[in-house]
Coordinates of C-alpha atoms in Angstrom, one line a residue:
Chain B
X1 CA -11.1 10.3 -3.0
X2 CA -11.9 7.8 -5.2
X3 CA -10.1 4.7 -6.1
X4 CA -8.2 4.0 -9.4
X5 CA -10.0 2.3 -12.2
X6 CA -8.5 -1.6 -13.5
X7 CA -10.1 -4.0 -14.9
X8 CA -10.9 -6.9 -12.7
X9 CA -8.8 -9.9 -14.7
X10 CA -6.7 -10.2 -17.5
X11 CA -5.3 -13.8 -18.3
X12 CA -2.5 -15.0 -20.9
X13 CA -0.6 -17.9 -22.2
X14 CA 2.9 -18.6 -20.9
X15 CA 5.0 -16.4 -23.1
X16 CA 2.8 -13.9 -24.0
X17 CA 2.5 -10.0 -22.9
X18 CA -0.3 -8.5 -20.8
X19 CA -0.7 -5.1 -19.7
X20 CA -2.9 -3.9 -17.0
X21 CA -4.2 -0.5 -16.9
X22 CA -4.7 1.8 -14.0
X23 CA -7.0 5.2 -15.0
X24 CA -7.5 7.7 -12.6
X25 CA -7.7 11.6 -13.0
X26 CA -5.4 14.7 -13.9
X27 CA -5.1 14.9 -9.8
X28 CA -4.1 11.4 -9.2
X29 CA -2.4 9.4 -12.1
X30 CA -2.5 12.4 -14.5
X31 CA -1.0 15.1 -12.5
X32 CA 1.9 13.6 -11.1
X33 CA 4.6 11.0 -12.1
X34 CA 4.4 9.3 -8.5
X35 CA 2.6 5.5 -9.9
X36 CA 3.5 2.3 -8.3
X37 CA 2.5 -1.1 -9.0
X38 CA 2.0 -3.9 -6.9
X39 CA 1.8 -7.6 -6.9
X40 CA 0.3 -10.1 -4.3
X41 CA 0.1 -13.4 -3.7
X42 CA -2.2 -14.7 -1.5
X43 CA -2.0 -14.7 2.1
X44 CA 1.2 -12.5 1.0
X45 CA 1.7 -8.5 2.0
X46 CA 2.1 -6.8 -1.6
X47 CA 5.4 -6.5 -3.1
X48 CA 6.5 -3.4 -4.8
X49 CA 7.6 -3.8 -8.4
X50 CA 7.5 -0.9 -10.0
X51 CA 7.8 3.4 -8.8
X52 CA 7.4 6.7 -10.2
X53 CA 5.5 5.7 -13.3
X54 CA 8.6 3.4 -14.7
X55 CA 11.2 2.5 -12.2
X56 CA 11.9 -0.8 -10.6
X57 CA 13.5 -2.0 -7.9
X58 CA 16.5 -3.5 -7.3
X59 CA 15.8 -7.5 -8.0
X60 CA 12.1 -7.0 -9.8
X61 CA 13.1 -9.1 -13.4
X62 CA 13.2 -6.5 -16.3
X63 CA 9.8 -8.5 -17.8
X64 CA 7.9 -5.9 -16.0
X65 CA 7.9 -2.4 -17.2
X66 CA 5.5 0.7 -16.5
X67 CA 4.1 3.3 -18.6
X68 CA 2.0 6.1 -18.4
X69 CA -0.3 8.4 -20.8
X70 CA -2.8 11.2 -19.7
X71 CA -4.8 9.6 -16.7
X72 CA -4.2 5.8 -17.3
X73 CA -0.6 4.0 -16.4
X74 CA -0.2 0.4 -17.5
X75 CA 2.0 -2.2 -16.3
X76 CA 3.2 -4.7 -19.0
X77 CA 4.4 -8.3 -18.1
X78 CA 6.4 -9.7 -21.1
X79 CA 7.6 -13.5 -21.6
X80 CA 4.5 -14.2 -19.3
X81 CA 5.3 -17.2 -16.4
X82 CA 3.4 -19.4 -13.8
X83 CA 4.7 -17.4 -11.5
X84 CA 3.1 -14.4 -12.5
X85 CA -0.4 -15.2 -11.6
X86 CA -1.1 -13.0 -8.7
X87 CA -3.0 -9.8 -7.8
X88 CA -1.9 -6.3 -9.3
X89 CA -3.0 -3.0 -7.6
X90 CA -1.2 0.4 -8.5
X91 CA -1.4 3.5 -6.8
X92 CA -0.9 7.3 -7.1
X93 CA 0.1 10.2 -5.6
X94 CA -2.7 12.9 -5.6
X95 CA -2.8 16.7 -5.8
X96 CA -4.5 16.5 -2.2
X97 CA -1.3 15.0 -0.6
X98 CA -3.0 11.4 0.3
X99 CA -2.4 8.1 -1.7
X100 CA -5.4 6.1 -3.9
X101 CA -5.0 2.2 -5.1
X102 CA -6.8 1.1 -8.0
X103 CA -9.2 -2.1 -6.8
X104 CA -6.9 -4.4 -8.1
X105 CA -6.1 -6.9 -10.9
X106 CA -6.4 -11.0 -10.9
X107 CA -3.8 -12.1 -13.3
X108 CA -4.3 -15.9 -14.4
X109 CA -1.5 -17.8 -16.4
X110 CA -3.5 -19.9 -18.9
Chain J
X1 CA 17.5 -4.7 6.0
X2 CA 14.4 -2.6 7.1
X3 CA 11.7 -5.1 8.4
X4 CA 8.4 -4.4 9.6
X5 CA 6.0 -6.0 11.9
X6 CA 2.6 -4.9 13.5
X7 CA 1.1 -6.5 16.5
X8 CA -2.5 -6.0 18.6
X9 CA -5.7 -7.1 19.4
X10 CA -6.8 -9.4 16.7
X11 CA -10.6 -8.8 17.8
X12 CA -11.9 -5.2 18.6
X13 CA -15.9 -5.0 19.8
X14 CA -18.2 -2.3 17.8
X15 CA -17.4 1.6 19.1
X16 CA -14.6 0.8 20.9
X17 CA -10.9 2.4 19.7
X18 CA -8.8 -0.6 17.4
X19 CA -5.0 0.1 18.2
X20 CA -1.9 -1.6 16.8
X21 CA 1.8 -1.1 16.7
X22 CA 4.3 -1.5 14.2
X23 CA 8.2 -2.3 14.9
X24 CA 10.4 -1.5 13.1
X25 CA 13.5 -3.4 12.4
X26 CA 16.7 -3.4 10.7
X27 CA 17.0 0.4 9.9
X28 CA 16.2 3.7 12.2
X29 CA 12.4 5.0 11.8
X30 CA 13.9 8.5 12.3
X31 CA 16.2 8.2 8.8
X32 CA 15.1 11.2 6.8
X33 CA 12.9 10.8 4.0
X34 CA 10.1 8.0 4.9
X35 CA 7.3 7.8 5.6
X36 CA 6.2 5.5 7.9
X37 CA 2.3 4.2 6.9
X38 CA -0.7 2.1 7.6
X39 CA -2.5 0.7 4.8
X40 CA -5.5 -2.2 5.2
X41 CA -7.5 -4.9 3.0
X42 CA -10.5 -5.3 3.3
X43 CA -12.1 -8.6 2.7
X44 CA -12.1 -9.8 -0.4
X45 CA -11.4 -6.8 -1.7
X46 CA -8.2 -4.3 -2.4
X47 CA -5.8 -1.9 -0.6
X48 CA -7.4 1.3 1.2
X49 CA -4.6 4.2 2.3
X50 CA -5.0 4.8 6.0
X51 CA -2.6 7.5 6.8
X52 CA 1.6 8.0 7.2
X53 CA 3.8 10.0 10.0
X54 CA 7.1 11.2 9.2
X55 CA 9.7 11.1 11.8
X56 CA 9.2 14.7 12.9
X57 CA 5.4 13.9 13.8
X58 CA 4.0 15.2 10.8
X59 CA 1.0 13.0 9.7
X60 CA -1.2 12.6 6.7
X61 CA -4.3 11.2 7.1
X62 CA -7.5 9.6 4.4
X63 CA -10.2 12.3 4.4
X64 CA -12.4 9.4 4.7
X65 CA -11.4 7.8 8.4
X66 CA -9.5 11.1 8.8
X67 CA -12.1 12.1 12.2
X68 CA -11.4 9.0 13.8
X69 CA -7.8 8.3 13.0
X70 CA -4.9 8.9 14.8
X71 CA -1.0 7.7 14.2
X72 CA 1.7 8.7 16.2
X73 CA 5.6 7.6 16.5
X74 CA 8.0 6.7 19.4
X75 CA 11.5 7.2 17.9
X76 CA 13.2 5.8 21.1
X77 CA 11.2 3.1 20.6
X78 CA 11.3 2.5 16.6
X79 CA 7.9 1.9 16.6
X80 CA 4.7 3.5 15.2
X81 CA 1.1 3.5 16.2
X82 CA -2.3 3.4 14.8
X83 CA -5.7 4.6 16.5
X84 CA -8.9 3.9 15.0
X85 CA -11.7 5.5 17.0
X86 CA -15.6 4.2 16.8
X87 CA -15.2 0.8 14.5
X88 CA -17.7 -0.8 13.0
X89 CA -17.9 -4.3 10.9
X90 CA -16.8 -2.1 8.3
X91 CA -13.4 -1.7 10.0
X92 CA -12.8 -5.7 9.9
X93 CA -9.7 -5.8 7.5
X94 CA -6.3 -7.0 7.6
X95 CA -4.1 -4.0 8.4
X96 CA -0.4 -3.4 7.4
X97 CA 2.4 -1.2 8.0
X98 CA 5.2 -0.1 5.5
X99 CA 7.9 2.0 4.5
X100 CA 7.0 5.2 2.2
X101 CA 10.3 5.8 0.4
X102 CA 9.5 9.4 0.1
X103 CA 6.3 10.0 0.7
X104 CA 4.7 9.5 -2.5
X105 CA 3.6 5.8 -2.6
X106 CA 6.5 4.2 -3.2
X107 CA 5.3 1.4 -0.4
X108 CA 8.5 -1.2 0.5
X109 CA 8.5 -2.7 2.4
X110 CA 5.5 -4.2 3.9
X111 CA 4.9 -5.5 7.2
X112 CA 3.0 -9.2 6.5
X113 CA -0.3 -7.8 7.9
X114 CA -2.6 -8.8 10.8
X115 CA -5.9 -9.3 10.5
X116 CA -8.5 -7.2 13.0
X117 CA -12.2 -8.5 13.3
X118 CA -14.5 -6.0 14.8
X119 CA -17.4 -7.9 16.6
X120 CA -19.0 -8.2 20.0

């Protein structure tokens, strides 16, 4: 199985949206609405922060929402903060019954 | 609340078997409907699913390490296990345990990850 597609950094100012997109194919991200995102600080064991394509969590802040279209999800971070800047991964379910992340996403606060 | 925490051999030499344990804490690993799953980091780089066991026994496993992988569960215990057969350097990562709440990658929570080095 081969691992989900996103891009290796994104950065923004302090207030501003970023998204963060995750592509895979119609047996991974396109096939089922199972997508999670996750961030990690270093050092840090990832914390879940969004399920099923556009749930979160009790106590994840509504600035982060998920979305998904064909093979690609996205996560958006709106009213971007310093204490965003951390790694991203996502992962899917897959028509094969195992689980794929994506390689992962730096997110720098400007 | 649920809270995770793997422990073992922070050094493993080349072809031998890397084993850890995960306890589980706070919550009963035999509650229906997780998944209970080993996932690692390699360094420097992302997240690699290793494989999940449901209460009953029932495991999944990555095609990829899928010949040299084994997990298994102690209910009585609340903890669950992970066997990785033949490592190499490649196997150097930091490995965690978590929670699947239903089986289809929604990961939480995590255990805070140990790291395993395998060198002579």
């Amino acid at each position: 199985q081969s691992a989900l597609t996103q891009p290796a950094s994104v950065s923004g100012s302090p207030g501003q949206s970023i998204t963060i997109s995750c592509t895979g194919t119609n047996s991974d991200v396109g096939g089922h609405n199972y997508v999670s995102w996750y961030q990690q600080y270093p050092g840090k064991a990832p914390k879940l922060i969004i399920y099923e394509v556009t749930n979160r969590p009790s106590g994840v802040s509504n600035r982060f929402s998920g979305s998904k279209s064909g093979n690609t999800a996205s996560l958006t971070i709106s009213g971007l903060q310093a204490e965003d800047e951390a790694d991203y991964y996502c992962s899917s379910y897959t028509s094969s019954t195992t689980l794929v992340f994506g390689g992962g996403t730096e997110l720098t606060v400007l | 609340q649920v809270q995770l925490q793997e422990s073992g051999p922070g050094l493993v030499k080349p072809s031998q078997t890397l084993s850890l344990t995960c306890t589980v804490s706070g919550g009963s690993i035999s509650s229906a409907g997780y998944y209970w799953t080993w996932i690692r980091q390699l360094p420097g780089k992302g997240l690699e699913w290793i494989g999940y066991i449901y209460y009953s026994g029932s495991t999944y496993y990555n095609p990829s390490l899928k010949s040299r992988l084994t997990i298994s569960v102690d209910t009585s215990k609340n903890q669950f296990y992970l066997k990785l057969s033949s490592v190499t350097a490649a196997d150097t990562a930091v490995y965690h345990c978590a929670r699947d709440v239903g089986g289809f990658g929604s990961f939480d929570p995590w255990g805070q990850g140990t790291l395993v080095s395998v060198s002579s």
